[in-house]
């Protein structure tokens, strides 16, 4: 997956916003960027690799335990060292693009569940 593919996919998910920060990383957030402090939360980061694309995303505890041992994947630098369940896809073989998209969508869902119920309703997230 390229950064263009990553950005296009993350941008296709509902209620997302994109910023470039932290040394040129593509940071994707879910929530309302103008909705006040804490209204948008990071769900995916593209960047932080020296010579190839790297993609970082939040996972469930079970997925974290499985993925952290896979070739091309690792606990995300900075985030996992603080006890957070984030994985970084940084090398081959890593995940096929379709699987990476599934994990990005799941990260979006997990992070969106941390938004207030009111904001989730306003944005049409996690509704039956």
mmCIF file of C-alpha atoms in Angstrom:
data_model
loop_
_atom_site.group_PDB
_atom_site.id
_atom_site.type_symbol
_atom_site.label_atom_id
_atom_site.label_comp_id
_atom_site.label_asym_id
_atom_site.label_seq_id
_atom_site.Cartn_x
_atom_site.Cartn_y
_atom_site.Cartn_z
ATOM 1 C CA UNK A 1 0.000 0.000 0.000
ATOM 2 C CA UNK A 2 1.276 3.468 -0.820
ATOM 3 C CA UNK A 3 0.662 6.612 1.224
ATOM 4 C CA UNK A 4 -1.752 7.751 -1.504
ATOM 5 C CA UNK A 5 -3.703 4.484 -1.160
ATOM 6 C CA UNK A 6 -3.616 4.787 2.636
ATOM 7 C CA UNK A 7 -4.867 8.374 2.563
ATOM 8 C CA UNK A 8 -7.603 7.573 0.048
ATOM 9 C CA UNK A 9 -8.832 4.629 2.116
ATOM 10 C CA UNK A 10 -8.761 6.441 5.456
ATOM 11 C CA UNK A 11 -10.519 9.396 3.843
ATOM 12 C CA UNK A 12 -13.309 7.096 2.671
ATOM 13 C CA UNK A 13 -14.218 6.180 6.258
ATOM 14 C CA UNK A 14 -16.958 8.285 7.897
ATOM 15 C CA UNK A 15 -16.278 11.414 9.964
ATOM 16 C CA UNK A 16 -12.525 11.490 9.367
ATOM 17 C CA UNK A 17 -10.009 14.300 9.099
ATOM 18 C CA UNK A 18 -6.381 14.356 7.986
ATOM 19 C CA UNK A 19 -3.412 16.368 9.227
ATOM 20 C CA UNK A 20 0.297 16.133 8.568
ATOM 21 C CA UNK A 21 2.225 16.386 11.835
ATOM 22 C CA UNK A 22 4.853 14.661 13.955
ATOM 23 C CA UNK A 23 7.675 14.931 11.451
ATOM 24 C CA UNK A 24 5.587 14.607 8.299
ATOM 25 C CA UNK A 25 3.336 11.695 9.304
ATOM 26 C CA UNK A 26 -0.123 11.384 7.749
ATOM 27 C CA UNK A 27 -2.372 11.403 10.824
ATOM 28 C CA UNK A 28 -6.012 10.342 10.465
ATOM 29 C CA UNK A 29 -8.586 11.171 13.110
ATOM 30 C CA UNK A 30 -12.213 10.246 13.636
ATOM 31 C CA UNK A 31 -14.619 12.724 15.164
ATOM 32 C CA UNK A 32 -15.346 16.386 14.692
ATOM 33 C CA UNK A 33 -12.128 18.361 14.137
ATOM 34 C CA UNK A 34 -13.852 21.656 15.014
ATOM 35 C CA UNK A 35 -15.880 20.106 17.814
ATOM 36 C CA UNK A 36 -13.655 21.240 20.642
ATOM 37 C CA UNK A 37 -10.902 19.531 22.609
ATOM 38 C CA UNK A 38 -10.941 15.765 22.339
ATOM 39 C CA UNK A 39 -13.619 15.758 19.651
ATOM 40 C CA UNK A 40 -11.328 14.060 17.092
ATOM 41 C CA UNK A 41 -9.155 11.103 18.017
ATOM 42 C CA UNK A 42 -6.280 9.468 16.111
ATOM 43 C CA UNK A 43 -7.072 6.094 14.541
ATOM 44 C CA UNK A 44 -4.272 5.689 11.959
ATOM 45 C CA UNK A 45 -0.836 7.085 11.198
ATOM 46 C CA UNK A 46 1.074 6.764 7.944
ATOM 47 C CA UNK A 47 4.755 7.455 8.371
ATOM 48 C CA UNK A 48 7.703 7.048 10.724
ATOM 49 C CA UNK A 49 9.578 4.559 8.560
ATOM 50 C CA UNK A 50 13.025 5.246 7.228
ATOM 51 C CA UNK A 51 12.851 3.888 3.694
ATOM 52 C CA UNK A 52 9.361 2.486 3.046
ATOM 53 C CA UNK A 53 5.753 3.241 3.944
ATOM 54 C CA UNK A 54 4.716 2.368 7.495
ATOM 55 C CA UNK A 55 1.149 2.264 8.785
ATOM 56 C CA UNK A 56 0.154 2.353 12.440
ATOM 57 C CA UNK A 57 -3.281 1.470 13.794
ATOM 58 C CA UNK A 58 -5.084 0.622 17.038
ATOM 59 C CA UNK A 59 -6.171 -2.963 17.658
ATOM 60 C CA UNK A 60 -8.097 -5.084 20.106
ATOM 61 C CA UNK A 61 -6.054 -6.825 22.786
ATOM 62 C CA UNK A 62 -6.378 -10.184 21.013
ATOM 63 C CA UNK A 63 -5.376 -8.800 17.606
ATOM 64 C CA UNK A 64 -2.404 -7.042 19.223
ATOM 65 C CA UNK A 65 -1.152 -10.313 20.714
ATOM 66 C CA UNK A 66 -1.459 -12.090 17.365
ATOM 67 C CA UNK A 67 -0.130 -9.341 15.093
ATOM 68 C CA UNK A 68 2.888 -8.286 17.168
ATOM 69 C CA UNK A 69 4.599 -11.597 16.336
ATOM 70 C CA UNK A 70 4.007 -11.470 12.572
ATOM 71 C CA UNK A 71 6.877 -10.684 10.166
ATOM 72 C CA UNK A 72 6.734 -7.066 9.023
ATOM 73 C CA UNK A 73 4.573 -6.012 11.986
ATOM 74 C CA UNK A 74 5.564 -4.801 15.449
ATOM 75 C CA UNK A 75 4.169 -3.024 18.479
ATOM 76 C CA UNK A 76 4.049 0.612 17.399
ATOM 77 C CA UNK A 77 7.016 2.671 18.564
ATOM 78 C CA UNK A 78 6.068 5.276 21.190
ATOM 79 C CA UNK A 79 2.461 4.063 21.496
ATOM 80 C CA UNK A 80 2.858 0.410 22.476
ATOM 81 C CA UNK A 81 5.669 1.274 24.871
ATOM 82 C CA UNK A 82 3.072 3.233 26.842
ATOM 83 C CA UNK A 83 0.800 0.200 27.125
ATOM 84 C CA UNK A 84 -1.454 1.099 24.200
ATOM 85 C CA UNK A 85 -2.489 -1.626 21.756
ATOM 86 C CA UNK A 86 -1.154 -0.157 18.520
ATOM 87 C CA UNK A 87 0.557 -2.107 15.731
ATOM 88 C CA UNK A 88 2.877 -0.776 13.049
ATOM 89 C CA UNK A 89 3.058 -2.380 9.606
ATOM 90 C CA UNK A 90 6.627 -1.429 8.670
ATOM 91 C CA UNK A 91 8.170 -4.090 6.431
ATOM 92 C CA UNK A 92 7.487 -7.031 4.119
ATOM 93 C CA UNK A 93 5.651 -9.299 4.207
ATOM 94 C CA UNK A 94 3.350 -7.506 6.659
ATOM 95 C CA UNK A 95 -0.325 -7.600 5.791
ATOM 96 C CA UNK A 96 -1.913 -7.833 2.357
ATOM 97 C CA UNK A 97 -3.593 -4.531 1.443
ATOM 98 C CA UNK A 98 -7.108 -5.939 1.910
ATOM 99 C CA UNK A 99 -6.260 -7.148 5.422
ATOM 100 C CA UNK A 100 -4.596 -3.839 6.259
ATOM 101 C CA UNK A 101 -7.783 -2.047 5.197
ATOM 102 C CA UNK A 102 -9.821 -4.282 7.514
ATOM 103 C CA UNK A 103 -7.547 -3.417 10.447
ATOM 104 C CA UNK A 104 -7.695 0.299 9.586
ATOM 105 C CA UNK A 105 -11.512 0.127 9.532
ATOM 106 C CA UNK A 106 -11.507 -1.710 12.866
ATOM 107 C CA UNK A 107 -9.152 0.890 14.342
ATOM 108 C CA UNK A 108 -11.571 3.587 13.155
ATOM 109 C CA UNK A 109 -14.442 1.743 14.890
ATOM 110 C CA UNK A 110 -12.531 1.114 18.139
ATOM 111 C CA UNK A 111 -11.406 4.730 18.406
ATOM 112 C CA UNK A 112 -14.841 6.097 17.479
ATOM 113 C CA UNK A 113 -16.332 4.190 20.412
ATOM 114 C CA UNK A 114 -14.281 6.507 22.658
ATOM 115 C CA UNK A 115 -16.171 9.567 21.401
ATOM 116 C CA UNK A 116 -19.136 10.784 23.404
ATOM 117 C CA UNK A 117 -22.433 9.051 22.613
ATOM 118 C CA UNK A 118 -23.838 12.424 21.574
ATOM 119 C CA UNK A 119 -21.021 13.016 19.080
ATOM 120 C CA UNK A 120 -21.319 9.454 17.760
ATOM 121 C CA UNK A 121 -25.021 10.080 17.063
ATOM 122 C CA UNK A 122 -24.332 13.478 15.448
ATOM 123 C CA UNK A 123 -21.745 11.901 13.153
ATOM 124 C CA UNK A 124 -23.781 8.763 12.418
ATOM 125 C CA UNK A 125 -21.150 6.478 13.907
ATOM 126 C CA UNK A 126 -21.872 3.126 15.580
ATOM 127 C CA UNK A 127 -25.610 3.445 15.089
ATOM 128 C CA UNK A 128 -27.841 0.376 14.640
#
